[in-house]
Every structure is written in C-alpha cells, then in structure tokens.
Coordinates of C-alpha atoms in Angstrom, one line a residue:
X184 CA -49.7 30.2 3.4
X185 CA -49.8 30.2 -0.3
X186 CA -47.1 28.2 -2.1
X187 CA -45.5 29.1 -5.4
X188 CA -44.7 26.4 -7.9
X189 CA -43.0 26.0 -11.3
X190 CA -43.5 23.2 -13.8
X191 CA -40.2 21.5 -14.6
X192 CA -40.2 20.4 -18.2
X193 CA -37.9 17.6 -19.2
X194 CA -35.4 18.4 -21.9
X195 CA -33.1 15.8 -23.5
X196 CA -29.4 16.3 -23.1
X197 CA -26.5 15.0 -25.1
X198 CA -25.3 11.5 -24.3
X199 CA -23.2 11.7 -21.2
X200 CA -20.5 9.2 -20.2
X201 CA -22.2 5.8 -20.6
X202 CA -25.9 6.7 -20.9
X203 CA -28.4 9.2 -22.2
X204 CA -29.2 11.8 -19.5
X205 CA -32.1 14.2 -19.1
X206 CA -32.5 17.5 -17.3
X207 CA -35.3 19.8 -16.3
X208 CA -35.9 23.4 -17.3
X209 CA -38.2 25.9 -15.5
X210 CA -41.4 26.8 -17.3
X211 CA -42.1 30.5 -17.7
X212 CA -45.4 30.4 -15.8
X213 CA -45.5 30.4 -12.0
X214 CA -48.6 29.7 -10.0
X215 CA -49.8 29.8 -6.4
X216 CA -51.4 26.9 -4.5
X217 CA -51.3 24.8 -1.4
X218 CA -50.8 21.1 -0.3
X219 CA -53.7 18.8 0.2
X220 CA -53.6 15.5 2.1
X221 CA -55.7 12.5 1.0
X222 CA -55.1 9.6 3.4
X223 CA -51.4 9.1 3.4
X224 CA -50.9 10.8 0.0
X225 CA -50.3 14.4 -0.9
X226 CA -51.1 16.5 -3.9
X227 CA -50.8 20.2 -4.7
X228 CA -53.8 22.3 -5.5
X229 CA -53.3 25.4 -7.6
X230 CA -55.5 28.4 -6.9
X231 CA -56.8 28.2 -10.5
X232 CA -58.2 24.7 -9.9
X233 CA -55.3 23.1 -11.7
X234 CA -52.9 20.6 -10.1
X235 CA -49.5 19.2 -11.2
X236 CA -49.3 15.6 -12.4
X237 CA -47.2 13.2 -14.4
X238 CA -43.9 15.1 -14.2
X239 CA -41.3 17.1 -12.2
X240 CA -42.3 20.4 -10.6
X241 CA -40.6 22.9 -8.4
X242 CA -42.5 24.2 -5.3
X243 CA -40.9 26.9 -3.2
X244 CA -37.4 25.9 -4.6
X245 CA -37.9 22.2 -3.9
X246 CA -38.2 19.7 -6.7
X247 CA -41.0 17.1 -6.5
X248 CA -42.4 14.4 -8.8
X249 CA -46.2 13.8 -9.2
X250 CA -47.8 10.7 -10.7
X251 CA -50.5 10.6 -13.3
X252 CA -53.2 11.1 -10.7
X253 CA -51.4 14.1 -9.2
X254 CA -50.1 12.5 -6.1
X255 CA -46.6 13.4 -4.8
X256 CA -44.1 10.7 -5.5
X257 CA -41.8 9.2 -2.7
X258 CA -39.0 6.8 -3.3
X259 CA -38.0 5.9 -6.9
X260 CA -39.5 7.5 -10.0
X261 CA -38.8 6.9 -13.7
X262 CA -39.3 9.7 -16.3
X263 CA -40.2 9.3 -19.9
X264 CA -36.5 9.1 -20.9
X265 CA -35.9 6.1 -18.6
X266 CA -33.9 8.2 -16.1
X267 CA -34.4 7.3 -12.5
X268 CA -34.8 9.8 -9.6
X269 CA -35.2 9.3 -5.9
X270 CA -37.5 11.3 -3.6
X271 CA -37.5 11.5 0.2
X272 CA -39.9 9.0 1.7
X273 CA -41.3 11.6 4.1
X274 CA -41.0 15.1 2.4
X275 CA -41.0 13.9 -1.2
X276 CA -38.1 16.3 -2.0
X277 CA -35.8 15.2 -4.8
X278 CA -32.6 13.7 -3.5
X279 CA -29.2 14.5 -5.0
X280 CA -25.7 13.1 -4.4
X281 CA -25.4 9.8 -2.5
X282 CA -28.6 8.1 -1.6
X283 CA -29.0 5.0 0.6
X284 CA -31.8 2.5 -0.3
X285 CA -30.4 -0.9 0.7
X286 CA -27.3 0.0 -1.3
X287 CA -25.6 3.3 -2.2
X288 CA -26.8 5.2 -5.4
X289 CA -25.5 8.4 -6.8
X290 CA -27.9 11.0 -8.1
X291 CA -26.7 13.9 -10.3
X292 CA -25.9 16.8 -8.0
X293 CA -27.6 19.3 -10.4
X294 CA -30.5 17.5 -12.0
X295 CA -31.1 14.5 -9.7
X296 CA -31.0 11.6 -12.2
X297 CA -29.3 8.4 -11.2
X298 CA -25.9 7.4 -12.5
X299 CA -25.5 3.8 -13.6
X300 CA -23.5 1.1 -15.3
X301 CA -19.9 2.3 -15.5
X302 CA -17.1 4.3 -13.9
X303 CA -17.8 7.7 -12.5
X304 CA -15.5 10.4 -11.1
X305 CA -17.3 11.7 -8.0
X306 CA -15.7 14.1 -5.6
X307 CA -12.3 13.4 -7.1
X308 CA -12.7 9.7 -6.6
X309 CA -13.5 6.9 -9.1
X310 CA -16.5 4.7 -8.3
X311 CA -18.0 1.8 -10.2
X312 CA -21.8 1.5 -10.5
X313 CA -23.8 -1.5 -11.5
X314 CA -26.4 -1.5 -14.3
X315 CA -29.1 -0.9 -11.6
X316 CA -27.1 2.1 -10.3
X317 CA -26.0 0.5 -7.0
X318 CA -22.4 1.2 -6.0
X319 CA -19.9 -1.7 -6.2
X320 CA -18.1 -2.8 -3.1
X321 CA -16.2 -6.1 -2.7
X322 CA -16.0 -8.5 -5.6
X323 CA -17.7 -7.6 -8.9
X324 CA -17.3 -8.9 -12.5
X325 CA -17.5 -6.0 -14.9
X326 CA -18.1 -6.9 -18.5
X327 CA -17.1 -4.0 -20.8
X328 CA -18.4 -5.7 -23.9
X329 CA -20.7 -8.8 -23.4
X330 CA -20.0 -9.8 -27.1
X331 CA -16.3 -10.2 -26.4
X332 CA -15.3 -13.0 -24.0
X333 CA -12.0 -11.3 -23.3
X334 CA -13.4 -7.9 -22.3
X335 CA -14.6 -8.6 -18.8
X336 CA -12.6 -8.6 -15.6
X337 CA -13.0 -9.2 -11.9
X338 CA -12.6 -6.2 -9.6
X339 CA -12.4 -5.7 -5.9
X340 CA -13.4 -2.5 -4.2
X341 CA -13.4 -1.2 -0.6
X342 CA -16.6 -1.2 1.3
X343 CA -16.9 2.6 0.7
X344 CA -16.7 1.9 -3.1
X345 CA -13.2 3.3 -3.6
X346 CA -10.4 1.3 -5.4
X347 CA -8.6 -1.5 -3.5
X348 CA -4.9 -1.8 -4.1
X349 CA -2.5 -4.5 -2.9
X350 CA -2.6 -8.0 -1.4
X351 CA -5.9 -9.5 -0.4
X352 CA -6.6 -12.6 1.7
X353 CA -10.1 -13.8 1.0
X354 CA -11.6 -17.2 1.6
X355 CA -8.2 -18.7 2.4
X356 CA -6.8 -17.6 -0.9
X357 CA -4.3 -14.8 -1.6
X358 CA -5.0 -12.4 -4.5
X359 CA -3.3 -9.3 -5.7
X360 CA -5.5 -6.4 -6.7
X361 CA -3.9 -3.7 -8.8
X362 CA -5.9 -0.5 -9.0
X363 CA -9.1 -2.5 -8.2
X364 CA -8.4 -5.1 -10.9
X365 CA -7.7 -8.7 -9.9
X366 CA -4.4 -10.0 -11.3
X367 CA -4.8 -13.4 -12.9
X368 CA -3.2 -15.8 -15.4
X369 CA 0.2 -14.3 -15.2
X370 CA 3.5 -13.8 -13.4
X371 CA 3.1 -10.4 -11.7
X372 CA 5.6 -8.3 -9.9
X373 CA 3.9 -6.1 -7.1
X374 CA 7.3 -4.4 -6.6
X375 CA 7.4 -3.2 -10.2
X376 CA 3.8 -2.1 -10.0
X377 CA 4.3 -0.3 -6.7
X378 CA 7.7 1.0 -7.8
X379 CA 9.5 -0.4 -4.7
X380 CA 12.4 -1.7 -6.8
X381 CA 11.7 -5.4 -5.9
X382 CA 11.2 -7.2 -9.2
X383 CA 10.1 -10.5 -7.7
X384 CA 7.2 -12.0 -9.6
X385 CA 4.3 -14.1 -8.1
X386 CA 2.3 -16.6 -10.1
X387 CA -1.5 -16.3 -10.2
X388 CA -3.9 -18.7 -11.9
X389 CA -7.0 -18.0 -13.9
X390 CA -9.1 -17.5 -10.7
X391 CA -6.6 -15.0 -9.4
X392 CA -5.3 -17.5 -6.7
X393 CA -1.6 -17.5 -5.8
X394 CA 0.0 -20.7 -7.2
X395 CA 2.1 -22.6 -4.7
X396 CA 4.7 -24.5 -6.6
X397 CA 4.7 -26.3 -10.0
X398 CA 4.0 -25.6 -13.6
X399 CA 1.0 -23.6 -14.7
X400 CA -0.2 -23.0 -18.2
X401 CA -1.4 -19.5 -19.2
X402 CA -3.6 -19.1 -22.2
X403 CA -3.2 -15.8 -24.1
X404 CA -6.1 -13.9 -25.6
X405 CA -7.1 -15.4 -28.9
X406 CA -4.7 -18.3 -29.1
X407 CA -1.4 -19.6 -27.7
X408 CA 0.0 -19.3 -24.3
X409 CA 3.1 -20.1 -22.2
X410 CA 4.2 -22.1 -19.2
X411 CA 4.9 -20.5 -15.8
X412 CA 6.8 -22.1 -13.0
X413 CA 6.1 -21.2 -9.3
X414 CA 8.2 -21.9 -6.3
X415 CA 6.5 -23.4 -3.2
X416 CA 5.9 -19.9 -1.8
X417 CA 4.2 -18.6 -4.9
X418 CA 7.1 -16.6 -6.3
X419 CA 8.3 -17.2 -9.9
X420 CA 11.2 -19.6 -10.4
X421 CA 14.4 -18.0 -11.7
X422 CA 17.3 -19.6 -13.5
X423 CA 18.3 -22.9 -15.1
X424 CA 16.2 -26.0 -14.5
X425 CA 17.0 -29.6 -15.3
X426 CA 13.9 -31.7 -15.6
X427 CA 12.8 -34.7 -17.6
X428 CA 16.3 -34.9 -19.2
X429 CA 16.1 -31.4 -20.6
X430 CA 17.5 -28.0 -19.7
X431 CA 15.0 -25.1 -19.3
X432 CA 15.6 -21.5 -18.4
X433 CA 12.9 -19.7 -16.3
X434 CA 12.9 -15.9 -16.1
X435 CA 10.9 -14.6 -13.2
X436 CA 8.4 -17.4 -13.6
X437 CA 8.2 -17.5 -17.4
X438 CA 9.6 -20.5 -19.3
X439 CA 11.8 -19.3 -22.2
X440 CA 10.8 -21.1 -25.4
X441 CA 11.0 -20.7 -29.2
X442 CA 13.5 -17.9 -29.0
X443 CA 17.1 -17.0 -28.3
X444 CA 17.8 -15.7 -24.8
X445 CA 20.8 -14.0 -23.1
X446 CA 21.5 -15.8 -19.8
X447 CA 23.3 -14.3 -16.9
X448 CA 26.6 -15.8 -18.1
X449 CA 26.4 -13.5 -21.1
X450 CA 25.9 -16.2 -23.7
X451 CA 22.9 -16.3 -26.0
X452 CA 21.1 -19.7 -25.9
X453 CA 18.5 -21.2 -28.2
X454 CA 15.3 -22.8 -26.9
X455 CA 12.8 -24.7 -29.0
X456 CA 9.0 -24.6 -28.8
X457 CA 8.9 -26.9 -25.8
X458 CA 11.3 -24.8 -23.9
X459 CA 14.2 -27.3 -24.3
X460 CA 17.7 -26.0 -24.6
X461 CA 19.0 -26.9 -28.1
X462 CA 22.2 -28.5 -27.0
X463 CA 23.3 -30.1 -30.2
X464 CA 25.2 -28.4 -33.0
X465 CA 23.0 -27.5 -36.0
X466 CA 20.3 -25.2 -37.5
X467 CA 17.2 -24.2 -35.6
X468 CA 14.3 -22.0 -36.7
X469 CA 13.2 -19.4 -34.2
X470 CA 9.6 -18.2 -34.6
X471 CA 6.4 -19.3 -36.2
X472 CA 5.4 -20.3 -39.7
X473 CA 5.3 -16.6 -40.8
X474 CA 7.9 -14.7 -38.8
X475 CA 11.3 -15.7 -37.4
X476 CA 14.9 -16.4 -38.3
X477 CA 17.4 -19.2 -38.7
X478 CA 20.2 -19.5 -36.1
X479 CA 23.0 -22.0 -35.5
X480 CA 23.9 -23.6 -32.2
X481 CA 27.4 -24.6 -31.2
X482 CA 26.4 -27.9 -29.5
X483 CA 26.3 -26.5 -26.0
X484 CA 23.1 -24.6 -26.5
X485 CA 24.7 -21.2 -27.3
X486 CA 24.1 -19.7 -30.7
X487 CA 26.7 -18.1 -33.0
X488 CA 26.6 -14.3 -32.7
X489 CA 28.4 -11.6 -34.6
X490 CA 30.4 -14.2 -36.4
X491 CA 31.0 -16.1 -39.7
X492 CA 30.8 -19.8 -40.1
X493 CA 31.4 -22.2 -43.0
X494 CA 28.7 -24.9 -43.2
X495 CA 28.7 -27.5 -45.9
X496 CA 30.9 -25.5 -48.2
X497 CA 28.9 -22.2 -47.8
X498 CA 29.7 -19.2 -45.6
X499 CA 27.0 -17.6 -43.3
X500 CA 27.0 -14.7 -41.0
X501 CA 25.0 -14.5 -37.7
X502 CA 24.1 -11.2 -36.1
X503 CA 23.8 -9.8 -32.6
X504 CA 21.0 -12.2 -31.5
X505 CA 22.1 -15.2 -33.5
X506 CA 20.0 -14.3 -36.5
X507 CA 21.3 -15.5 -39.8
X508 CA 21.6 -12.7 -42.4
X509 CA 19.9 -13.5 -45.7
X510 CA 18.3 -12.1 -48.9
X511 CA 20.1 -8.7 -48.9
X512 CA 23.3 -6.7 -48.4
X513 CA 24.6 -5.9 -44.9
X514 CA 27.4 -3.8 -43.5
X515 CA 29.7 -6.0 -41.4
X516 CA 32.8 -4.4 -39.8
X517 CA 32.6 -1.5 -42.3
X518 CA 32.4 -3.7 -45.4
X519 CA 29.3 -4.6 -47.4
X520 CA 28.4 -8.2 -47.9
X521 CA 25.5 -9.8 -49.9
X522 CA 23.6 -12.9 -49.0
X523 CA 21.1 -15.0 -51.0
X524 CA 17.7 -16.2 -49.8
X525 CA 19.3 -19.2 -48.1
X526 CA 21.7 -17.0 -46.1
X527 CA 24.8 -18.1 -48.1
X528 CA 27.3 -15.4 -48.7
X529 CA 27.5 -14.3 -52.4
X530 CA 31.2 -14.1 -53.1

C-alpha cells in the first residue's frame, strides 16, 4: 500500500515561558512512497526516488524524524533550534504529553518539543522541570538566578511532581513545606499559612530543620539579622525572659530589639540593639545611623507616650509610640506647638 507523506518544515516561534520554542508547518507538496527496512533501521522511499532526511516529516498523519542518512529516528532527537523531541522506540512516532525515559518528561501536546527548566502549568497543575527536562519529585534546589546567591530555594514535591504542602518528616528531621517551598531561617506559623486561626510559630534553621530549644541567629538577605528563641518542642518562645541579668521580650519566637514595643500589659517598652530592656531613666535612640527617633524611658523600661516632660530645663513632647517630636510644628490636643531640631519646645 502506498503511503502519503508531508515534509514538516521547522519554523521559529516567539520565546515561550522560559525558553525559545520551535514548531513545524506542513509543506505544500505531498508525495507517495513506502517504508524500507535495512537491518534494524527503517527509511522511507518516495516513488520519485527521493527520501526524507535530516528533519521532521509527516507520513499518513504520523510525525517522524529522519537523520542525515534518511533513517527513521527512535528515542531522543534534537533539531537545529536545540529543541528536543522523543520518538517511540518501536514505531518511531513522535510522542506528545508525558513521556517516561528513566524519568518523566513533558512534550508539547501540539508540536512535540520538550519543556524544560522552570515551572509549567500542565493539565491545571504546576510542575517543576529540571534543565534537562526531567520532572522534579522529592527534594530539589531551584536557582532562579545563579548570579544572585539569595535567589535559589529548596523545594519538595510529591512523587507525581505535584506540590507538597505541610509538615514533612525526612531523615529524622522535621520540615515545613509551604506550597512546595522549604521554610527555613525563620519563625513560621503554619496556622496562619493554613488559615486555621492558630498563630503558634515554629523555629526553623538555615537547613530547614525544626529547632528544639535555645537561641538561633537568623541572617537577613544582604546584611543584618535577628535572634530567635525556641522552646524545647520547637515552638517560638512568647513573653518576658530574664537571662544573664537582663530582661528580654520574645514575640512568637522573635527577640524584640532596637525598638519600642507594646507589651500585653499595655505599656510601651524600649529595647536596645542587644534586646535588653532599657530599665533606667534617660534618653535612648531607637533605629540605625540614618533613620529612627529619640525616646525617653521612665526607669522601669516603659517610655513616655502622649505626654510632656521637662528635662534639664527644656520641655519635650513624646508621641503615641514614645517618639520625641522635633524640627517642626505639631498639633497637640488641638493646639499647635513648635519644636527645634533638638526636640525642645519653642516657647
């Protein structure tokens, strides 16, 4: 029986998602021919003594690839645009959709080229594919931008490639995976993430391991960081802490430092850069070398708020958060008052 075939000419598409894609378009000419076997290889002989080679061709509605010698390709094949295709090992037919070859790969459902290196929405589900096209399952470090040390992240996916969500016990360590991303270097509340109403935070180290008790330093992107404090069960400490002759306040695992903070008793307290409660009367600067404000403590750690105070013969006003008013005119109890750059009231 004579076979009909069409040459499929590669045409360059616009860049799609994370990579350049190619497609095939049918040539106008259509020829007849038949398959010829040579050992364990096949080629297609056209009736006009011509045979397809070095490209994609459609024969009786099935897409095939032929190498430079005209033999039908099976397995993987790369076109001139560096797109990869996969052809059935027996029939040579182009495969589309999911393909298994030691790992799962996804081939474009219309044109057959392989998807790779990134996130892809397939059948209303998000999948992550490696640079070689293989589907990610289990642990995988995905580096969004190799030039930026902060851009990568560990992910964990189900064995079918879908996103994992929730607690994970692996290698004797507890992790929390949020929307496939490993939580690390933070105090994290699964209840807030899952919208259960439970605000309990858990402390995770840089490797994503749950921290069982003690202090843990978290480095922020770029510079700086903060101290976290975990209970023995891995939850974040909450409340006042007396340690090394200093008072600290820990809010859901985070040590309060270099700021004023409203404690459960309703008072606003000042904490220095080490997290120590400032429990002596006097001035304290809250902030860094560029931004911040002056406040004044009453000797018990609480700062003056919404009140006037005479200090060394000058009168100052402290706002809602203990911030000293300065260098401007402010409305206080319906009356305008002016303050110089030192914060002193200009009478």
